[in-house]
XYZ file of C-alpha atoms in Angstrom:
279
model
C 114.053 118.418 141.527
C 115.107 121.564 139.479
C 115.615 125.049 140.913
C 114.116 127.993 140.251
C 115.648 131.308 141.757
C 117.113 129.432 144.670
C 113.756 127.519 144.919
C 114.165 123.643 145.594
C 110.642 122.761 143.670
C 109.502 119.616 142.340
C 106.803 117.871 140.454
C 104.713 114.896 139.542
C 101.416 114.036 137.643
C 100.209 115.691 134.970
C 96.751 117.419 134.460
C 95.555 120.734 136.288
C 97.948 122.419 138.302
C 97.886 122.169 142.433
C 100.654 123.792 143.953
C 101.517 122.580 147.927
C 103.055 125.213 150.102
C 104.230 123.617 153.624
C 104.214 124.872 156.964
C 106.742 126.761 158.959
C 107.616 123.690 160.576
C 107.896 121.894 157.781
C 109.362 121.202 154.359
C 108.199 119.837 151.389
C 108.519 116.355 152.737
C 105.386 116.733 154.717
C 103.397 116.703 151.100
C 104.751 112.996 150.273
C 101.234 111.338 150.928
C 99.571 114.033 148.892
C 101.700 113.490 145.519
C 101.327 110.265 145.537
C 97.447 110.179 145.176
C 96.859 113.468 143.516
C 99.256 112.793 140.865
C 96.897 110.368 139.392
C 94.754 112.938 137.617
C 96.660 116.309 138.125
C 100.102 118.510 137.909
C 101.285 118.247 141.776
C 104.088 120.808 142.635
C 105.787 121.467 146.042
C 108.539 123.530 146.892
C 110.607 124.615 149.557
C 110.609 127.843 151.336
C 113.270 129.743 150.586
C 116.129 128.943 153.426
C 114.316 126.002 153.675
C 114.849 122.090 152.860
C 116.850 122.806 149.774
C 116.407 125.472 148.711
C 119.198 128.480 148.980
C 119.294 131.052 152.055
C 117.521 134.138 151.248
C 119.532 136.898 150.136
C 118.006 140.302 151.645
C 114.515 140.765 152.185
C 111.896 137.665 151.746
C 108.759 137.895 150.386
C 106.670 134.468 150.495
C 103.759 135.049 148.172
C 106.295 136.502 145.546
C 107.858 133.088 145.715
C 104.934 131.183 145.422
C 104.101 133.197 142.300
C 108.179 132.878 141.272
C 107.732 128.932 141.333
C 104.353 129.105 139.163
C 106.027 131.145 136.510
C 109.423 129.235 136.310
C 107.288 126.200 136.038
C 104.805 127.613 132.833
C 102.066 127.226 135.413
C 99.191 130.578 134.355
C 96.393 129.288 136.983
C 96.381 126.587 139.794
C 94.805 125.627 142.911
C 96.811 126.489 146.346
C 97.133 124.047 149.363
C 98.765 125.350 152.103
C 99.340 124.233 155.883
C 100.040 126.794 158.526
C 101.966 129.888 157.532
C 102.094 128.380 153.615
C 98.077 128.784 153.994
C 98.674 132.480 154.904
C 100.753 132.697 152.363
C 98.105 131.186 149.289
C 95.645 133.721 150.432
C 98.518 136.089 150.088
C 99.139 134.875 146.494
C 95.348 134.852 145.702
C 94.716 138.487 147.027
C 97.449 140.117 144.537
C 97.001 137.492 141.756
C 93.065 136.640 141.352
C 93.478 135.539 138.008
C 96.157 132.802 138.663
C 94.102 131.529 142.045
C 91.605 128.561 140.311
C 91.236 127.423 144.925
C 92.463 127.125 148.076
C 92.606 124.747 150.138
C 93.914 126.389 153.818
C 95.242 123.661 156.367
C 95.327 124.697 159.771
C 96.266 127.896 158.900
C 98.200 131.061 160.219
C 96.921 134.408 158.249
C 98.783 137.281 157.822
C 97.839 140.671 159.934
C 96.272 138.570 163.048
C 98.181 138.886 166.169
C 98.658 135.580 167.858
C 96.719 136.098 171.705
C 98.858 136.405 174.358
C 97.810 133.341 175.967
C 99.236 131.374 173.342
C 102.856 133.476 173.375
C 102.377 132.058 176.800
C 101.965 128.632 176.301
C 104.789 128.756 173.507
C 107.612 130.220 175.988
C 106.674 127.948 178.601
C 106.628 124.616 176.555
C 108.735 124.978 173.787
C 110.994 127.947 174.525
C 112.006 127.200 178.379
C 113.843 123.590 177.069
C 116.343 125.683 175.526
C 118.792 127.893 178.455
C 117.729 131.964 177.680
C 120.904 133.283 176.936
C 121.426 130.886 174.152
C 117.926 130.986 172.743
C 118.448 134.685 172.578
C 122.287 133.944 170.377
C 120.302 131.285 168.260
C 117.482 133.903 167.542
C 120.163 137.130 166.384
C 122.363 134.727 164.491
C 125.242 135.040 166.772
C 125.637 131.795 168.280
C 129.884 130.362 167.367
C 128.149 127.073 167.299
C 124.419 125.622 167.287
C 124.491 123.049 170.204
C 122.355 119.493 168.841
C 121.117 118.603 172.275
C 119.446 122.136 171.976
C 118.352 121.191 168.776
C 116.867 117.950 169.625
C 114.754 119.268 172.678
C 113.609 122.630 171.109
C 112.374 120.421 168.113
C 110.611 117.679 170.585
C 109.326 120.311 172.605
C 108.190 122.217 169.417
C 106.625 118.833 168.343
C 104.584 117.647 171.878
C 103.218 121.194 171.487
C 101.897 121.567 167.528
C 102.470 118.532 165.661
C 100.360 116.179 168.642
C 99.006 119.344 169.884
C 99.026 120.483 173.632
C 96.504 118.039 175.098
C 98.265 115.057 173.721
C 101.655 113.321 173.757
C 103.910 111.620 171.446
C 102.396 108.481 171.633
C 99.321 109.777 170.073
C 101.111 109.716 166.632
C 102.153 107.420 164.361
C 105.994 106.403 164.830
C 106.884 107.733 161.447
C 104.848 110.667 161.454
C 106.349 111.632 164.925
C 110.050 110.813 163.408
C 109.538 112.855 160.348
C 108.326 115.782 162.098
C 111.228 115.618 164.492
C 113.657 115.510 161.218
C 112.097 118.713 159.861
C 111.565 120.688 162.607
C 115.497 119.802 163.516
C 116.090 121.212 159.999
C 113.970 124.535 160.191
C 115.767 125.797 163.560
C 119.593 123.843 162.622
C 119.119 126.396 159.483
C 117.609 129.644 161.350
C 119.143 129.362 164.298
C 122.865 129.470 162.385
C 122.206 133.001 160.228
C 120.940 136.496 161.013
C 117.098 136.927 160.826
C 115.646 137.238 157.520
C 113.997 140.288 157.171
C 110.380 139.331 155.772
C 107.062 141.296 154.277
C 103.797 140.146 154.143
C 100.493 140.763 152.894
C 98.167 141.707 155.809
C 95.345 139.680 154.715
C 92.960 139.252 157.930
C 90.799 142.215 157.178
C 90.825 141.439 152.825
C 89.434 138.184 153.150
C 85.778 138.926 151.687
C 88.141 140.427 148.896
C 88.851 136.323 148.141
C 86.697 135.740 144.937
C 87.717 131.990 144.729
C 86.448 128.849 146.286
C 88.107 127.981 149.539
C 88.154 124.428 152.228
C 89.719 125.245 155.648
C 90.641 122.241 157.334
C 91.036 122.110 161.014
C 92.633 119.773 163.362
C 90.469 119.580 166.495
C 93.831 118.836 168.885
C 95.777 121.514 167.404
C 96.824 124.516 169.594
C 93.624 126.786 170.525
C 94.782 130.011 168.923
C 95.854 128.617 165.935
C 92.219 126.723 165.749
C 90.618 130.486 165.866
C 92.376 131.474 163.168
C 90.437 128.580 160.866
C 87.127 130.171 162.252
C 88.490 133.601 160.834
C 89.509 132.045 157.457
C 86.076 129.841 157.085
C 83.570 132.976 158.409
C 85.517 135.671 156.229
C 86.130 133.533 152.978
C 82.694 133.940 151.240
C 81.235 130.193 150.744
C 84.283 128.639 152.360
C 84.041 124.859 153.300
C 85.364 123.998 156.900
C 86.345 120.147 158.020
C 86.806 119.475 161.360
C 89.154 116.304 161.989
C 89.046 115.214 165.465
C 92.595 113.362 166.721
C 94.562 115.459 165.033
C 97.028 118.157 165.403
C 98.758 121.269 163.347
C 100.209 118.693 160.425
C 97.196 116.995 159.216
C 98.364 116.208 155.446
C 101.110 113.606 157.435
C 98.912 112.506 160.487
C 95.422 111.925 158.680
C 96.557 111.543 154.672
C 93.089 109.162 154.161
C 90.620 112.382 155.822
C 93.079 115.167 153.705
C 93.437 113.400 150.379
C 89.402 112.299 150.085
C 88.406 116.315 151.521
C 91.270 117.538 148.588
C 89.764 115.102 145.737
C 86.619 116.025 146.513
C 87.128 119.739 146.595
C 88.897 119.747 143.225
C 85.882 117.384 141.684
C 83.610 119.948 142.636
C 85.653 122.776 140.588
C 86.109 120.213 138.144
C 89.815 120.809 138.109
């Protein structure tokens, strides 16, 4: 691992240069299946978020795509191809909106995208299964950073909750997933919230992206997860109709972290996008 502006960021592999950007959820540990194959033939990087996994807490105002550029430059990296799941998808087509040049793909994961609004139906559906496990008037302390202490039984059922309603997806339970897979997302969701839950919020700026996507000159593959939460499910639609030529894969039985629930489906869709850039 070496750091690069507070960046936790490591590699494997050498060749051309992918660059794995993880979910909100998430850390860079949800990428492990994905080094491991792709560093065959190519240059695999992942990194965490800033105030993420470990990497340092931000210091004043965050700006995602700015990091994922930050990492490819500390690393000597001019032009790669971006694979991102959730809100690290939103944040490739961030990078490959204000950097064209250094964009060779991108490869968007059941992706969030900057500039939609979430539907109100889904806000719903959050508050009532994820949110409601936690009491209100410490959710609220957790959220503004002035909790004395962050309680671990809140931890542990905010992060369950959180996990019965993305990782399986709403329509399925915890059963549905593969032992480890269902540990490991426990262990990094426990992490994301243990981390924000104990600071201020981080002020953050984004790219509004959902109206620029025919500005994407690249070639793109959405990949969907046909049990993941309805809204987020629409947004793939808006990344695969508004990306010019962009691929879509549907993979039923599968929720919001498909790169650690189906690595066989992700890793063949990823080699085979890549062969067909020749990168």
């Amino acid at each position: 691992m070496v750091m690069i502006d507070g960046l936790a960021c490591e590699e494997v592999g050498e060749g051309p240069a992918l660059v794995l950007i993880h979910a909100g959820i998430a850390d860079r540990r949800m990428w492990r299946h994905q080094r491991e194959v792709l560093s065959a033939g190519h240059r695999v990087i992942s990194y965490d978020w800033r105030g993420y996994g470990e990497s340092a807490d931000p210091v004043g105002e965050v700006v995602h795509h700015r990091d994922l550029l930050r990492v490819m430059d500390g690393l000597g990296v001019e032009r790669a191809v971006l694979v991102g799941d959730s809100m690290g998808g939103s944040y490739a087509v961030e990078a490959a909106l204000v950097a064209p040049d250094r964009v060779a793909g991108l490869v968007l994961i059941a992706s969030g995208l900057s500039g939609h609004v979430w539907p109100q139906d889904m806000l719903a559906q959050a508050r009532e299964r994820v949110h409601s496990t936690v009491p209100a008037d410490r959710l609220a302390r957790y959220h503004d950073g002035t909790a004395e202490k962050v309680l671990a039984e809140d931890l542990d059922a905010f992060a369950r909750a959180h996990a019965l309603w993305q990782v399986a997806g709403p329509d399925r339970g915890a059963e549905d997933l593969d032992p480890q897979v269902w540990e490991l997302a426990l262990a990094m969701m426990r992490r994301v919230f243990e981390r924000s839950w104990s600071c201020p919020p981080v002020p953050e700026r984004h790219l509004s992206a959902k109206d620029r996507l025919g500005e994407v000159g690249c070639p793109a593959l959405v990949i969907n997860g046909l049990e993941d939460v309805p809204g987020i499910q629409a947004v793939s639609g808006l990344l695969a109709e508004g990306i010019r030529g962009a691929g879509r894969l549907d993979l039923p039985g599968t929720g919001h972290l498909p790169p650690l629930e189906r690595p066989a489906e992700v890793n063949a869709a990823l080699i085979g996008f890549l062969a067909g850039l020749g990168w």
